[in-house]
Tab-separated table of C-alpha atoms in Angstrom:
chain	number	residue	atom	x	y	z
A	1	UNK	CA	138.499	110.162	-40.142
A	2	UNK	CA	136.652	107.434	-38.162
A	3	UNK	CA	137.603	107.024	-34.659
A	4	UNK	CA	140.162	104.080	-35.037
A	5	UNK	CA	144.031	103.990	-35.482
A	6	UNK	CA	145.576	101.861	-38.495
A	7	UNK	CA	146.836	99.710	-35.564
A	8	UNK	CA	143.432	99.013	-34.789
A	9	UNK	CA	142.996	97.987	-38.839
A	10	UNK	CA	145.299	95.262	-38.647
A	11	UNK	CA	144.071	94.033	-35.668
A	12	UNK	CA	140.824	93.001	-37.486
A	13	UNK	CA	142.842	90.624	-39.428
A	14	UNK	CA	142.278	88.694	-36.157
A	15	UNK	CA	138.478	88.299	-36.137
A	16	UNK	CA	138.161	85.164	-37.427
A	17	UNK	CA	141.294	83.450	-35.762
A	18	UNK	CA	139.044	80.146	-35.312
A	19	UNK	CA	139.835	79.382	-38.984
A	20	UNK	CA	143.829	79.212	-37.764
A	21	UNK	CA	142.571	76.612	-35.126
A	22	UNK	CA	140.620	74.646	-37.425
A	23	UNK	CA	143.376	74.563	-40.189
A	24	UNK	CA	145.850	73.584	-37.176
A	25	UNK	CA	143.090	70.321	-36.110
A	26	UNK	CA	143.183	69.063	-39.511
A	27	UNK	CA	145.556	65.731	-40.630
A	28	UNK	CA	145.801	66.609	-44.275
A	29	UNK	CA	148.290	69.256	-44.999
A	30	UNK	CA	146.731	70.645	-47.979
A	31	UNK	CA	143.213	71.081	-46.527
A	32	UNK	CA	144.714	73.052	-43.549
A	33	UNK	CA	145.561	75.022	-46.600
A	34	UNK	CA	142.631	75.925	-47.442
A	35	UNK	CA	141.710	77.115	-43.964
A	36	UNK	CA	144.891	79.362	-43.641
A	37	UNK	CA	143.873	80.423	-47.350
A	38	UNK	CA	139.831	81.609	-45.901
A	39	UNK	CA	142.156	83.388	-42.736
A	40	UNK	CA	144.073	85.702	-45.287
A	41	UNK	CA	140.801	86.625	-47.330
A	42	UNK	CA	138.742	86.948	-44.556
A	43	UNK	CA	139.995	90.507	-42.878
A	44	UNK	CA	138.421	92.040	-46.239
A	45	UNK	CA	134.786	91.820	-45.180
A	46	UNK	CA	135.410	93.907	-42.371
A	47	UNK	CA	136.255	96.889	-45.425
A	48	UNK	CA	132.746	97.041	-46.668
A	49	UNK	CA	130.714	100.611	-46.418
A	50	UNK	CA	134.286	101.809	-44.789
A	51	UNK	CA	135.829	104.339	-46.751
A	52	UNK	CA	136.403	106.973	-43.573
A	53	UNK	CA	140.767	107.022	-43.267
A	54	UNK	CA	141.516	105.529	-40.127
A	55	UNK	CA	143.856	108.144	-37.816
A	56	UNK	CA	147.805	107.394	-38.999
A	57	UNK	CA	149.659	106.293	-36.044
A	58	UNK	CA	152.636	108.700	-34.676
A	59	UNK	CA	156.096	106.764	-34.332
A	60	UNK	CA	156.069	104.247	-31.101
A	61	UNK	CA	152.445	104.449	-30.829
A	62	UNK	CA	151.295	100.597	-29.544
A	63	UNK	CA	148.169	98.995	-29.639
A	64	UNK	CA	147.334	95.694	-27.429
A	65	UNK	CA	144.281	93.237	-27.834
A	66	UNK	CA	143.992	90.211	-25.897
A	67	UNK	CA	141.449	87.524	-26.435
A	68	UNK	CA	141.906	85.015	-23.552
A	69	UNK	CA	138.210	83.412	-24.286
A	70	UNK	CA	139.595	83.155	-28.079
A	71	UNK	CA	143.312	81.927	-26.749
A	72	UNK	CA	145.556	84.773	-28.154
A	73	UNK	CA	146.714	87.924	-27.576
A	74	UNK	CA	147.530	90.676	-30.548
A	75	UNK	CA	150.603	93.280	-30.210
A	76	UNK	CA	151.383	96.174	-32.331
A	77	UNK	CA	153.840	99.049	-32.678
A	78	UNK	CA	154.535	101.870	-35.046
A	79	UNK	CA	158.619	101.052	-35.648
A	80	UNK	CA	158.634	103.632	-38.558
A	81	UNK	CA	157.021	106.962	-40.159
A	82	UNK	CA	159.180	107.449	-42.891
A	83	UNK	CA	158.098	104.703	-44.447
A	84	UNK	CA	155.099	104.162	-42.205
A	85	UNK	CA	155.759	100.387	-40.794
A	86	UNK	CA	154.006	98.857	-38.182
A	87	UNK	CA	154.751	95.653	-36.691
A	88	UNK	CA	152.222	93.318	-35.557
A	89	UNK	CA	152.890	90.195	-33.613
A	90	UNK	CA	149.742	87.731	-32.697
A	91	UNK	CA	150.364	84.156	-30.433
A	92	UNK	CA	148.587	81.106	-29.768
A	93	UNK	CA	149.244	77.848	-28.666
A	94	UNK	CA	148.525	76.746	-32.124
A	95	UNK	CA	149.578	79.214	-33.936
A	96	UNK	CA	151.774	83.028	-34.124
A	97	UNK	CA	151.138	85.250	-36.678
A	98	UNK	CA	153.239	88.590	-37.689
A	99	UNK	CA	153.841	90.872	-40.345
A	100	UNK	CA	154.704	94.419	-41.268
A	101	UNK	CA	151.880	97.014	-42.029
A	102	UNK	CA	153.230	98.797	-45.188
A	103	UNK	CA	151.821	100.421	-47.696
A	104	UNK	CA	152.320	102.409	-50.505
A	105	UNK	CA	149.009	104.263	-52.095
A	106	UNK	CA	148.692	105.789	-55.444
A	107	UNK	CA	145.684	108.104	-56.692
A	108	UNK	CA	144.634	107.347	-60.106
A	109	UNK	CA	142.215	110.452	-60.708
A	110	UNK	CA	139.104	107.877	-60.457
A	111	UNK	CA	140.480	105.478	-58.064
A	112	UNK	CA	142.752	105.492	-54.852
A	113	UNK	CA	144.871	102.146	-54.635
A	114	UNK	CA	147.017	101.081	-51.543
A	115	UNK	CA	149.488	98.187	-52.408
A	116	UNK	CA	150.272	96.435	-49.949
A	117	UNK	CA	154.345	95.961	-49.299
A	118	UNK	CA	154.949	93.784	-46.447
A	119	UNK	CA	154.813	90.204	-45.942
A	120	UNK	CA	153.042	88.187	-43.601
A	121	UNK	CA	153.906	85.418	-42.109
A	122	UNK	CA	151.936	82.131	-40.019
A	123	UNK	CA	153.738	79.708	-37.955
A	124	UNK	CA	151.037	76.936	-37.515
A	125	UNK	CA	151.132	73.572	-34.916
A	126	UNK	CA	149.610	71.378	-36.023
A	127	UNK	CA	147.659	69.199	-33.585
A	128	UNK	CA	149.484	66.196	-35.326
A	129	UNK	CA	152.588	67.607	-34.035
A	130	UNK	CA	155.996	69.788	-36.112
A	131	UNK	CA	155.446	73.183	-37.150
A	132	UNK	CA	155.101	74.543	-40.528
A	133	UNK	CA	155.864	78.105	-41.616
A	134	UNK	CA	153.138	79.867	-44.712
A	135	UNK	CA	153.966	83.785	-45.181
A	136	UNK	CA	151.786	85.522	-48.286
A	137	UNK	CA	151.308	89.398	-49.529
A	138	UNK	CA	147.911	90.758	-49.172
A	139	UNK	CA	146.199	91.896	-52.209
A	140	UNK	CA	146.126	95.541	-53.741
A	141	UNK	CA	142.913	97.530	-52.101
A	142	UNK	CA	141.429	100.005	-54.211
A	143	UNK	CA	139.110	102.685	-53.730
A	144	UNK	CA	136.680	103.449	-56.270
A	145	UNK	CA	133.715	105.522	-57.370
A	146	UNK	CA	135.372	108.802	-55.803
A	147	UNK	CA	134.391	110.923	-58.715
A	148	UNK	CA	131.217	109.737	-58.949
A	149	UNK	CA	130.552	110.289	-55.254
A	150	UNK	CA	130.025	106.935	-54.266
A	151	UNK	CA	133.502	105.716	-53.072
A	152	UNK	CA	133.422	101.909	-52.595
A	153	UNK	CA	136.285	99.526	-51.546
A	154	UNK	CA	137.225	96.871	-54.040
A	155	UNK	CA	140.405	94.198	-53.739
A	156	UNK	CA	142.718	92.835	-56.296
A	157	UNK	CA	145.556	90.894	-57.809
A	158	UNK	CA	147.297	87.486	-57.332
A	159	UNK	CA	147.621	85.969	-53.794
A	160	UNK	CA	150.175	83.267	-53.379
A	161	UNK	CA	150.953	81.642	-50.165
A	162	UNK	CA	153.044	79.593	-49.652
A	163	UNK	CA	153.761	76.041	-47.030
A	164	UNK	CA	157.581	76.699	-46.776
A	165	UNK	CA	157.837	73.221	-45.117
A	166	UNK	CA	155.695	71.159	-47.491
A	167	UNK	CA	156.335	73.072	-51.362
A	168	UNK	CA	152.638	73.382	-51.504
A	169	UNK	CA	150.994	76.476	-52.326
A	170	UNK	CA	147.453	78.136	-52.420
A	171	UNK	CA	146.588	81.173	-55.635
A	172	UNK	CA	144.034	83.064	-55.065
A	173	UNK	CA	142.771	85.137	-57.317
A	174	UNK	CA	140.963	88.596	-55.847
A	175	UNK	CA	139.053	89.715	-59.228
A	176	UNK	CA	138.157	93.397	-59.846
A	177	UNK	CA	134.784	94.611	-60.195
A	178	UNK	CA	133.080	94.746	-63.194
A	179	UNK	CA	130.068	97.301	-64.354
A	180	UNK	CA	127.434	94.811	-62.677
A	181	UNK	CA	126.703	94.140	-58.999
A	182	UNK	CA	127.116	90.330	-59.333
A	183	UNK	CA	130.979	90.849	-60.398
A	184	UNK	CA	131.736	92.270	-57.091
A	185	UNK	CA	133.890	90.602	-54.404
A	186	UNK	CA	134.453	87.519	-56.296
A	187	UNK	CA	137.552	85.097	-55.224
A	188	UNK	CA	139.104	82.387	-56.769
A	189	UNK	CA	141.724	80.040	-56.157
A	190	UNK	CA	143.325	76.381	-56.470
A	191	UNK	CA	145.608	74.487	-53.520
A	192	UNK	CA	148.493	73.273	-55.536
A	193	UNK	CA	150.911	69.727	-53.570
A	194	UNK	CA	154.193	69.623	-54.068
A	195	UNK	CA	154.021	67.525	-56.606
A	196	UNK	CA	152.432	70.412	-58.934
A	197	UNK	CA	148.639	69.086	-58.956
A	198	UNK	CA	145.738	71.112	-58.140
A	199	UNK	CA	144.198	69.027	-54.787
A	200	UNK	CA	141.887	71.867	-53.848
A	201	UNK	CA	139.257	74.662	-55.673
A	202	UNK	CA	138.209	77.286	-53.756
A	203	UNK	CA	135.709	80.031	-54.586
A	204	UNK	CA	133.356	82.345	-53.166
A	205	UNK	CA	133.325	86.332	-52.479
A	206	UNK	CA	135.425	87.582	-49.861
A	207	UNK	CA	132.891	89.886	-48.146
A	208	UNK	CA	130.442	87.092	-47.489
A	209	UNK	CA	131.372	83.308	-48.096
A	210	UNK	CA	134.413	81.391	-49.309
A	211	UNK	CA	134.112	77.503	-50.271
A	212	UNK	CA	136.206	74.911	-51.089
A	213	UNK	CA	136.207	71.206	-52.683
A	214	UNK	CA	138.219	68.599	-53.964
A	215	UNK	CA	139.521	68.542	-57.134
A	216	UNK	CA	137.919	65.970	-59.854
A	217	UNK	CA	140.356	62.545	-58.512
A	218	UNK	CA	140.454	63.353	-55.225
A	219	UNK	CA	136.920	62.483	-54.490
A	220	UNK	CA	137.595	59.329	-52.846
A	221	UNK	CA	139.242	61.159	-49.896
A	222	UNK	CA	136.822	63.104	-49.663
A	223	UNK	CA	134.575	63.493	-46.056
A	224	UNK	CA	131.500	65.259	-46.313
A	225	UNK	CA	131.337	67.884	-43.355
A	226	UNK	CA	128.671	70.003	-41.210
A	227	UNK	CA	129.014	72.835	-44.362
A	228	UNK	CA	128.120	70.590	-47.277
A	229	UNK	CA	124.349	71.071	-46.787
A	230	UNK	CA	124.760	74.951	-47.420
A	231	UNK	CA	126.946	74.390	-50.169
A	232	UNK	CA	124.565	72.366	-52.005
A	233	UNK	CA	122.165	74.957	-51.476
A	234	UNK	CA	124.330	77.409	-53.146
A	235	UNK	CA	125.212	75.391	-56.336
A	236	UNK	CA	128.417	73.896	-55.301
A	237	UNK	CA	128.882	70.042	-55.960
A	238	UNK	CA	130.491	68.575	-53.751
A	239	UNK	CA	131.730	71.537	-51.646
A	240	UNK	CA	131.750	72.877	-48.080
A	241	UNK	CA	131.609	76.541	-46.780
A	242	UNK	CA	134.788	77.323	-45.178
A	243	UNK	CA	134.265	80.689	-44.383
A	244	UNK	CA	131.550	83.058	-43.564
A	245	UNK	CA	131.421	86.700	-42.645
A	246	UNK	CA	129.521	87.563	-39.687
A	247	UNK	CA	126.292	89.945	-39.667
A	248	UNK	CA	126.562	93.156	-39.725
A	249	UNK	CA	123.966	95.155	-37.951
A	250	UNK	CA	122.563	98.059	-39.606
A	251	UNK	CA	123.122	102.149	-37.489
A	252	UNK	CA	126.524	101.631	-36.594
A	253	UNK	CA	128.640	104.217	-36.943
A	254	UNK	CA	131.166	104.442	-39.840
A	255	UNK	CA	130.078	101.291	-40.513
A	256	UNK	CA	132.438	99.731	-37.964
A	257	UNK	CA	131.424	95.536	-37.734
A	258	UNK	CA	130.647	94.468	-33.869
A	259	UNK	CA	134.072	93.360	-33.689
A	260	UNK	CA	135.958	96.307	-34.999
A	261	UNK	CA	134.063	97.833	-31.943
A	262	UNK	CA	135.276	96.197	-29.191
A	263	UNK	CA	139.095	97.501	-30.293
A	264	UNK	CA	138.500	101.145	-28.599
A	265	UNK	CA	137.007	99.795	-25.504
A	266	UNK	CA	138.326	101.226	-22.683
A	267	UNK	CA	137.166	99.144	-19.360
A	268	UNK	CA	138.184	100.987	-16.161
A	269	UNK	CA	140.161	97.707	-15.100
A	270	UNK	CA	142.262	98.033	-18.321
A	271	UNK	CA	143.262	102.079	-18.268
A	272	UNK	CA	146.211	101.365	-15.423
A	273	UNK	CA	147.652	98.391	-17.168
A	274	UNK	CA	148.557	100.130	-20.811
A	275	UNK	CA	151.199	101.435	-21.637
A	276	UNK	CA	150.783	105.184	-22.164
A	277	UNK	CA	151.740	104.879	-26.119
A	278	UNK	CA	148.723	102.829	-26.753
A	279	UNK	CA	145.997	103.851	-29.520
A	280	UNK	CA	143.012	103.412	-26.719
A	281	UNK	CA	144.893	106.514	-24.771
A	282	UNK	CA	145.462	109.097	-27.987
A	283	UNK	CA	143.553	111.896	-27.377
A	284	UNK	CA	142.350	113.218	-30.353
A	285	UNK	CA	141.429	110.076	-31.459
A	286	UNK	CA	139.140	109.932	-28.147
A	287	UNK	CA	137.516	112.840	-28.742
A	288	UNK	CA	136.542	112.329	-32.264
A	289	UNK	CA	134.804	108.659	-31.135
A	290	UNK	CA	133.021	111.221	-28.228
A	291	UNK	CA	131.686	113.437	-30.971
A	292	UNK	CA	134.066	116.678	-29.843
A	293	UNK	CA	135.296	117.177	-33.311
A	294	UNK	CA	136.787	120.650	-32.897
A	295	UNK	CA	138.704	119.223	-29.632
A	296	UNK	CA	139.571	115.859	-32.027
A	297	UNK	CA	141.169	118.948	-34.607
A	298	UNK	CA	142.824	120.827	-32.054
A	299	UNK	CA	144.708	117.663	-30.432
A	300	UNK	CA	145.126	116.224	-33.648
A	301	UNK	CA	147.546	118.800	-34.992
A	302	UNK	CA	149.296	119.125	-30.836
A	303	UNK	CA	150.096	115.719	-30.861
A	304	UNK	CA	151.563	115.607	-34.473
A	305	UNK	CA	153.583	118.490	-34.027
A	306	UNK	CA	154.699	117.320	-31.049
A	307	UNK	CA	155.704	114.003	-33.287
A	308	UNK	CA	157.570	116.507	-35.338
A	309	UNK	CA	159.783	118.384	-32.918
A	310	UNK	CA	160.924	115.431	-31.260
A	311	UNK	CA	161.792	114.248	-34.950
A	312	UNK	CA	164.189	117.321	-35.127
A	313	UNK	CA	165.479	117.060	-31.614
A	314	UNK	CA	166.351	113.545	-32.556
A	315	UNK	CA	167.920	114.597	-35.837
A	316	UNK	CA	170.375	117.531	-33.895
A	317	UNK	CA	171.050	115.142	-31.461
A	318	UNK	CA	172.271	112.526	-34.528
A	319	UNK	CA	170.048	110.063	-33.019
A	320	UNK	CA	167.907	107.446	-34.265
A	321	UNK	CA	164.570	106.204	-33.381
A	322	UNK	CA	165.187	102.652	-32.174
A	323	UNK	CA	161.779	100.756	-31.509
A	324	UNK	CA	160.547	99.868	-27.875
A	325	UNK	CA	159.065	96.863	-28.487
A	326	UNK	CA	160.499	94.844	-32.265
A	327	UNK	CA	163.912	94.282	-33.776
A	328	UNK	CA	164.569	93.424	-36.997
A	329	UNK	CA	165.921	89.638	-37.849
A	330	UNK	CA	166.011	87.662	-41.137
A	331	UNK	CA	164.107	84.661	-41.316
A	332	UNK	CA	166.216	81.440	-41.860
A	333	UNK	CA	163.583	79.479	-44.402
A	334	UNK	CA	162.509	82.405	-46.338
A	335	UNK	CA	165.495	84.735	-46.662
A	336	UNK	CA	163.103	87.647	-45.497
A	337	UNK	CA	163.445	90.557	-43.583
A	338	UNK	CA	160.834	90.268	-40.817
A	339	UNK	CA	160.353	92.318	-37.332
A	340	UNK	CA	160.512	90.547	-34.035
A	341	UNK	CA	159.123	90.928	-30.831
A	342	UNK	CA	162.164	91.264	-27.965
A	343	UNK	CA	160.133	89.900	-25.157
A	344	UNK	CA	159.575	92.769	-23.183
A	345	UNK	CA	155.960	93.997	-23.956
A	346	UNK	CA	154.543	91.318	-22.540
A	347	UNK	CA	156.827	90.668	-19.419
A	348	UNK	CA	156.184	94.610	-18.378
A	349	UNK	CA	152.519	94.235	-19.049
A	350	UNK	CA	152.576	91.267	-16.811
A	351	UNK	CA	154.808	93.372	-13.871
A	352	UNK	CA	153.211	97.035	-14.426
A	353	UNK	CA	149.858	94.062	-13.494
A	354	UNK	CA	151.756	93.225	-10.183
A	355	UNK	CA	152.700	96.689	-9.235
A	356	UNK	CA	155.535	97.799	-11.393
A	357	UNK	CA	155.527	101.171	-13.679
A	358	UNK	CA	155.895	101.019	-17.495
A	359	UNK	CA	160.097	102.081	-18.386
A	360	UNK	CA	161.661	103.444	-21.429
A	361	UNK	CA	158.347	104.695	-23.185
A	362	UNK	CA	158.360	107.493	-25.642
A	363	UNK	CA	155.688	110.313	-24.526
A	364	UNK	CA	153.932	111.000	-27.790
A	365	UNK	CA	150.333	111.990	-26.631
């Protein structure tokens, strides 16, 4: 295992939330497109050199990361075992965006694959005012080179999101690797309008730089920008870089990137404001980030069979686990089952702040 919860894994989808900000600044509908488009391939880069499992979370288990220099704040909670779902809720003022966190994986003798079930959804405000709703799938992860010792992560499949309030629609295209290093990571995709024409291209690989560019006819519209000088470099006519990946410094451990470690911090000022169900406070998960690995064993298996006999006290009593923190609601445009927040995380968070005591917690560590 490395020392971080699959909570803490979806949180990383946030590290490059600036690209939600930018798509929400721009006039044209189809170019914010292709910023929400770099948003749902950018979380990928952060998989690179990672192949340690991340701990499974135990049923209620939260997780809570707040940006205020970035404008957002990130909430989490494990609503389900069997399946394993977790629901994530992130909110701006320009933008929320939630999903479900479930998988189903599959071991292919050579290869590991996780498919990815749930949908995700982005409510964006744009600064020219309305709302528009995109929601997409992520793309099949795969782990390969496991009998050959050298396990690597690779991505693939068909991405399509989708404008719900315009008709138009981005495909990308996550291609697997081939037998040579320069097939790796490579991306793909078009931004379709309504009317059915390809407006955008968009290329790149997904664990370093994505660009985009108009279409051949679209030219006239088009603006150089600030990127255009790097894209020329690389090749591209006419293109900008939308997205890149930020450096990752060599000797970290488990090859976490400098963002994925600020998600276990623990700053004194912090510890009386959680809520005792969140990932920061799980102690074997603690231990095995402060190197006590037989300590990290020994809680491990308490705390998860301690997850089991409340399972069967719930099951005697005929009871079922109802989630702190989500219910489940249908979304009116899409048809889709989706899980939202009831209010309260946020408004205890801000009175446990003021004095108040967390109520109607599970105690899982």
């Amino acid at each position: 295992n490395e020392p971080t919860s699959l909570l803490q894994r979806i949180a990383e989808d946030m590290e490059y939330t600036d690209l939600l900000d930018t798509a929400a600044d721009r006039a044209d509908s189809t170019e914010r497109m292709v910023y929400v488009a770099a948003f749902a391939a950018s979380e990928y880069a952060s998989t690179i050199g990672r192949v340690a499992k991340p701990f499974n979370p135990l049923l209620a288990e939260t997780y809570e990361y707040a940006r205020p220099d970035k404008g957002y704040r990130f909430f989490i909670e494990q609503v389900s075992h069997h399946p394993p779902i977790g629901a994530a809720w992130s909110e701006s003022a320009k933008w929320d965006y939630y999903g479900e966190s479930a998988v189903k994986s599959k071991f292919y003798g050579k290869s590991f694959d996780i498919n990815h079930l749930g949908t995700w959804f982005l409510k964006l405000r744009p600064a020219s005012g309305g709302e528009e709703l995109y929601s997409w799938k992520k793309p099949t992860s795969s782990v390969i080179g496991i009998i050959a010792g050298s396990p690597t992560v690779d991505l693939y499949g068909t991405v399509e999101i989708k404008n719900w309030n315009t008709g138009e629609v981005c495909i990308l295209e996550f291609k697997p690797r081939g037998w040579t290093a320069s097939s790796a990571y490579q991306l793909s995709g078009k931004v379709i309008d309504a009317g059915g024409k390809t407006r955008w291209s968009i290329g790149g690989r997904w664990n370093d730089k994505i660009y985009a560019r108009l279409t051949p006819g679209f030219e006239t519209s088009f603006e150089p920008t600030a990127g255009i000088s790097k894209a020329q470099e690389a090749g591209a006519s006419q293109a900008f870089l939308v997205w890149e990946a930020h450096k990752r410094p060599s000797g970290i451990p488990f090859n976490l990137t400098p963002f994925g470690l600020t998600l276990n911090a623990l700053p004194e000022k912090l510890v009386p404001l959680l809520p005792p169900t969140d990932t920061r406070l799980r102690p074997d998960q603690r231990a095995m980030e402060d190197g006590q690995y037989d300590f990290a064993a020994t809680e491990k298996n308490r705390v998860e069979e301690k997850q089991r006999a409340k399972r069967r006290e719930r099951e005697a009593a005929g009871e079922e686990f109802i989630p702190r923190w989500f219910r489940k609601e249908k979304c009116k445009i899409t048809g889709e089952e989706f899980w939202h927040p009831n209010g309260g995380y946020w408004t205890m968070r801000e009175a446990v702040g003021k004095g108040a005591m967390w109520e109607n917690v599970e105690d899982i560590f």
